Amino acid sequence: MSRVTIRRANRGDYPTVVRMLLDLAAHAGAPNRPRVTVEVLKTDGPSGHDRFRILVAELDGLTVGLCLYTF
């Protein structure tokens, strides 16, 4: 049986996180494309200015979801 694993995102996950956020915006019909990039995640994320945190969900080794949150 497959099991979903939730973990903190690391820098290696950033390209996937960017793709997922852009896909979500497109799916939701956002009027403006998000300006998220790997560099933005590095600068403003947990390993930079720590303005937000990211969790990723994995199923059978594939990232299938994310949670981006702030305090």
mmCIF file with all atom_site columns, C-alpha atoms in Angstrom:
data_model
loop_
_atom_site.group_PDB
_atom_site.id
_atom_site.type_symbol
_atom_site.label_atom_id
_atom_site.label_alt_id
_atom_site.label_comp_id
_atom_site.label_asym_id
_atom_site.label_entity_id
_atom_site.label_seq_id
_atom_site.pdbx_PDB_ins_code
_atom_site.Cartn_x
_atom_site.Cartn_y
_atom_site.Cartn_z
_atom_site.occupancy
_atom_site.B_iso_or_equiv
_atom_site.pdbx_formal_charge
_atom_site.auth_seq_id
_atom_site.auth_comp_id
_atom_site.auth_asym_id
_atom_site.auth_atom_id
_atom_site.pdbx_PDB_model_num
ATOM 1  C CA . MET A 1 1  ? 0.000  0.000  0.000   1.00 0.00 ? 1  MET A CA 1
ATOM 2  C CA . SER A 1 2  ? 1.305  3.449  -0.904  1.00 0.00 ? 2  SER A CA 1
ATOM 3  C CA . ARG A 1 3  ? 1.842  5.958  1.834   1.00 0.00 ? 3  ARG A CA 1
ATOM 4  C CA . VAL A 1 4  ? 2.032  9.742  1.691   1.00 0.00 ? 4  VAL A CA 1
ATOM 5  C CA . THR A 1 5  ? 5.005  11.313 3.456   1.00 0.00 ? 5  THR A CA 1
ATOM 6  C CA . ILE A 1 6  ? 5.027  14.948 4.586   1.00 0.00 ? 6  ILE A CA 1
ATOM 7  C CA . ARG A 1 7  ? 8.389  16.660 5.082   1.00 0.00 ? 7  ARG A CA 1
ATOM 8  C CA . ARG A 1 8  ? 10.032 20.064 5.025   1.00 0.00 ? 8  ARG A CA 1
ATOM 9  C CA . ALA A 1 9  ? 11.093 21.147 1.558   1.00 0.00 ? 9  ALA A CA 1
ATOM 10 C CA . ASN A 1 10 ? 14.782 21.534 0.859   1.00 0.00 ? 10 ASN A CA 1
ATOM 11 C CA . ARG A 1 11 ? 16.585 23.465 -1.872  1.00 0.00 ? 11 ARG A CA 1
ATOM 12 C CA . GLY A 1 12 ? 16.445 20.417 -4.135  1.00 0.00 ? 12 GLY A CA 1
ATOM 13 C CA . ASP A 1 13 ? 12.648 20.639 -4.036  1.00 0.00 ? 13 ASP A CA 1
ATOM 14 C CA . TYR A 1 14 ? 12.494 24.276 -5.148  1.00 0.00 ? 14 TYR A CA 1
ATOM 15 C CA . PRO A 1 15 ? 12.212 23.662 -8.911  1.00 0.00 ? 15 PRO A CA 1
ATOM 16 C CA . THR A 1 16 ? 9.256  21.340 -8.283  1.00 0.00 ? 16 THR A CA 1
ATOM 17 C CA . VAL A 1 17 ? 7.675  23.818 -5.853  1.00 0.00 ? 17 VAL A CA 1
ATOM 18 C CA . VAL A 1 18 ? 7.971  26.604 -8.443  1.00 0.00 ? 18 VAL A CA 1
ATOM 19 C CA . ARG A 1 19 ? 6.376  24.416 -11.127 1.00 0.00 ? 19 ARG A CA 1
ATOM 20 C CA . MET A 1 20 ? 3.531  23.419 -8.806  1.00 0.00 ? 20 MET A CA 1
ATOM 21 C CA . LEU A 1 21 ? 2.821  27.029 -7.805  1.00 0.00 ? 21 LEU A CA 1
ATOM 22 C CA . LEU A 1 22 ? 2.789  28.168 -11.446 1.00 0.00 ? 22 LEU A CA 1
ATOM 23 C CA . ASP A 1 23 ? 0.540  25.231 -12.387 1.00 0.00 ? 23 ASP A CA 1
ATOM 24 C CA . LEU A 1 24 ? -1.850 26.120 -9.550  1.00 0.00 ? 24 LEU A CA 1
ATOM 25 C CA . ALA A 1 25 ? -2.052 29.749 -10.667 1.00 0.00 ? 25 ALA A CA 1
ATOM 26 C CA . ALA A 1 26 ? -2.761 28.684 -14.251 1.00 0.00 ? 26 ALA A CA 1
ATOM 27 C CA . HIS A 1 27 ? -5.406 26.195 -13.126 1.00 0.00 ? 27 HIS A CA 1
ATOM 28 C CA . ALA A 1 28 ? -7.080 28.820 -10.937 1.00 0.00 ? 28 ALA A CA 1
ATOM 29 C CA . GLY A 1 29 ? -7.083 31.329 -13.780 1.00 0.00 ? 29 GLY A CA 1
ATOM 30 C CA . ALA A 1 30 ? -4.951 33.860 -11.920 1.00 0.00 ? 30 ALA A CA 1
ATOM 31 C CA . PRO A 1 31 ? -4.905 37.108 -13.912 1.00 0.00 ? 31 PRO A CA 1
ATOM 32 C CA . ASN A 1 32 ? -1.176 37.576 -13.317 1.00 0.00 ? 32 ASN A CA 1
ATOM 33 C CA . ARG A 1 33 ? 1.543  34.951 -13.446 1.00 0.00 ? 33 ARG A CA 1
ATOM 34 C CA . PRO A 1 34 ? 3.214  34.570 -10.030 1.00 0.00 ? 34 PRO A CA 1
ATOM 35 C CA . ARG A 1 35 ? 6.757  35.933 -9.890  1.00 0.00 ? 35 ARG A CA 1
ATOM 36 C CA . VAL A 1 36 ? 8.037  32.914 -8.006  1.00 0.00 ? 36 VAL A CA 1
ATOM 37 C CA . THR A 1 37 ? 11.429 31.496 -8.985  1.00 0.00 ? 37 THR A CA 1
ATOM 38 C CA . VAL A 1 38 ? 13.965 29.204 -7.400  1.00 0.00 ? 38 VAL A CA 1
ATOM 39 C CA . GLU A 1 39 ? 16.008 32.303 -6.511  1.00 0.00 ? 39 GLU A CA 1
ATOM 40 C CA . VAL A 1 40 ? 13.007 33.879 -4.740  1.00 0.00 ? 40 VAL A CA 1
ATOM 41 C CA . LEU A 1 41 ? 12.529 30.704 -2.701  1.00 0.00 ? 41 LEU A CA 1
ATOM 42 C CA . LYS A 1 42 ? 16.231 30.659 -1.793  1.00 0.00 ? 42 LYS A CA 1
ATOM 43 C CA . THR A 1 43 ? 16.252 34.349 -0.827  1.00 0.00 ? 43 THR A CA 1
ATOM 44 C CA . ASP A 1 44 ? 12.940 34.615 1.020   1.00 0.00 ? 44 ASP A CA 1
ATOM 45 C CA . GLY A 1 45 ? 12.369 31.025 2.161   1.00 0.00 ? 45 GLY A CA 1
ATOM 46 C CA . PRO A 1 46 ? 13.570 29.043 5.171   1.00 0.00 ? 46 PRO A CA 1
ATOM 47 C CA . SER A 1 47 ? 17.258 29.157 4.243   1.00 0.00 ? 47 SER A CA 1
ATOM 48 C CA . GLY A 1 48 ? 17.144 32.907 3.500   1.00 0.00 ? 48 GLY A CA 1
ATOM 49 C CA . HIS A 1 49 ? 15.063 35.629 5.146   1.00 0.00 ? 49 HIS A CA 1
ATOM 50 C CA . ASP A 1 50 ? 12.699 32.934 6.521   1.00 0.00 ? 50 ASP A CA 1
ATOM 51 C CA . ARG A 1 51 ? 9.536  34.756 5.397   1.00 0.00 ? 51 ARG A CA 1
ATOM 52 C CA . PHE A 1 52 ? 7.686  31.475 4.819   1.00 0.00 ? 52 PHE A CA 1
ATOM 53 C CA . ARG A 1 53 ? 8.037  27.726 5.212   1.00 0.00 ? 53 ARG A CA 1
ATOM 54 C CA . ILE A 1 54 ? 7.280  24.947 2.743   1.00 0.00 ? 54 ILE A CA 1
ATOM 55 C CA . LEU A 1 55 ? 6.153  21.373 3.308   1.00 0.00 ? 55 LEU A CA 1
ATOM 56 C CA . VAL A 1 56 ? 5.957  18.836 0.506   1.00 0.00 ? 56 VAL A CA 1
ATOM 57 C CA . ALA A 1 57 ? 3.894  15.670 0.267   1.00 0.00 ? 57 ALA A CA 1
ATOM 58 C CA . GLU A 1 58 ? 5.431  12.653 -1.440  1.00 0.00 ? 58 GLU A CA 1
ATOM 59 C CA . LEU A 1 59 ? 3.783  9.498  -2.719  1.00 0.00 ? 59 LEU A CA 1
ATOM 60 C CA . ASP A 1 60 ? 6.029  6.699  -3.928  1.00 0.00 ? 60 ASP A CA 1
ATOM 61 C CA . GLY A 1 61 ? 8.952  9.133  -4.199  1.00 0.00 ? 61 GLY A CA 1
ATOM 62 C CA . LEU A 1 62 ? 7.053  11.725 -6.260  1.00 0.00 ? 62 LEU A CA 1
ATOM 63 C CA . THR A 1 63 ? 6.114  15.154 -4.935  1.00 0.00 ? 63 THR A CA 1
ATOM 64 C CA . VAL A 1 64 ? 2.322  15.330 -5.128  1.00 0.00 ? 64 VAL A CA 1
ATOM 65 C CA . GLY A 1 65 ? 1.500  18.343 -2.997  1.00 0.00 ? 65 GLY A CA 1
ATOM 66 C CA . LEU A 1 66 ? 2.830  21.303 -1.076  1.00 0.00 ? 66 LEU A CA 1
ATOM 67 C CA . CYS A 1 67 ? 1.957  23.655 1.725   1.00 0.00 ? 67 CYS A CA 1
ATOM 68 C CA . LEU A 1 68 ? 3.505  27.119 1.797   1.00 0.00 ? 68 LEU A CA 1
ATOM 69 C CA . TYR A 1 69 ? 2.802  28.933 5.070   1.00 0.00 ? 69 TYR A CA 1
ATOM 70 C CA . THR A 1 70 ? 3.843  31.857 7.258   1.00 0.00 ? 70 THR A CA 1
ATOM 71 C CA . PHE A 1 71 ? 3.608  32.574 10.958  1.00 0.00 ? 71 PHE A CA 1
#
